[in-house]
Amino acid sequence: MTDRIFKCIFPAAGYGTRFLPITKSMPKEMLPIMNKPLIHYAVEESYNAGMNDITFIVGRNKEAIVNYFDINYELEHIIQGTDKEKKLEGIRGLLEKCMFSYIRQRRMAGLGDAIKCAKHHVERMPFAVSLADDLCIAPQGDKNVLAKMQDIFQKEQCTLIAVQEIDVKDSSSYGMVGVEELGDNLFEVKSMVEKPNPKDAPSNLAIIGRYVMMPSIFGYLDKIKPGKNGELQITDALAQQVKSERVLAYKIDAKRFDCGSLEGFQQALLHLFGKV
Ligand code: G1P
């Protein structure tokens, strides 16, 4: 077993219904934050964390993601030698330095099901999972969230979940964790529940879309039944893992924007334009 994470899985098969009508014909992962799509930020974060083996779990109508992470020869030809080439530097760098794979999730059956689709690709190695609509922006000069999790993983060698404090009245939008504090923004996870009512939330710590998982998670995913909203929930599999393995929560210090909601998306834009 390696003590570093190289693979990062990006579940990207959802319908993005909160963004209709634009998501009728455009994947939500391609929504632009300035001139880059959300998924670009997520892949960049993964690459900067030393995880350059990128796997997208896609569904129907997600070709725009596949095309984005490929060369557009016609465009390259047209802008060759002009100063417009500069605009492609970032994406060209990612294309050169990362490997990309695509797995098709045939039915939208939940985040747990999406992650299960990557089982054969992961091959009994620990791996990361990143949900691109949680845009995380680290404080200036600081490491990004996945890079911090990579560091923690090297010491702890166990499943890790990124969390942040929320107002408990919003707990029904998140997976929530019950914890014991260890210090240094680390917690031992004791219990987990997907989108509970505020009165049932075990704490005010909510899961955000960054995980490092031990491959034993697939055994738990095989055992659980569909949960919240009739979907296979990764939180339910992790809740089982917590009972027999060490699982840690890392409280992020980055700013996190829920770009799966219009309000979070607007906040992200305002932040990047330096307005807040
Ligand atoms: C998913 C997870 C949830 C987590 C959230 C973070 O929910 O199921 O546990 O808190 O991502 O964004 P979703 O927002 O996809 O419904």
Coordinates of C-alpha atoms in Angstrom, one line a residue, residues 12-16 23-29 57-66 103-109:
A12 CA -20.0 14.5 -12.0
A13 CA -23.1 12.7 -13.2
G14 CA -25.8 14.6 -11.4
Y15 CA -28.5 16.6 -13.2
G16 CA -27.8 19.9 -11.5
T23 CA -28.3 22.6 -16.7
K24 CA -30.8 21.4 -19.4
S25 CA -28.0 21.4 -21.8
M26 CA -24.8 22.2 -19.8
P27 CA -23.3 20.2 -17.0
K28 CA -23.3 22.1 -13.7
E29 CA -19.6 21.3 -13.4
I57 CA -17.8 9.8 -13.0
V58 CA -20.0 11.1 -15.7
G59 CA -23.5 10.5 -17.0
R60 CA -25.4 11.3 -20.2
N61 CA -24.9 14.8 -21.6
K62 CA -21.5 15.4 -19.9
E63 CA -19.5 15.5 -23.1
A64 CA -18.6 19.1 -22.4
I65 CA -16.4 17.9 -19.5
V66 CA -14.7 15.3 -21.6
I103 CA -16.4 6.2 -16.0
R104 CA -20.0 6.2 -16.9
Q105 CA -22.6 6.0 -14.2
R106 CA -25.7 4.6 -15.9
R107 CA -28.3 5.5 -13.3
M108 CA -28.2 8.5 -10.9
A109 CA -28.4 6.4 -7.7

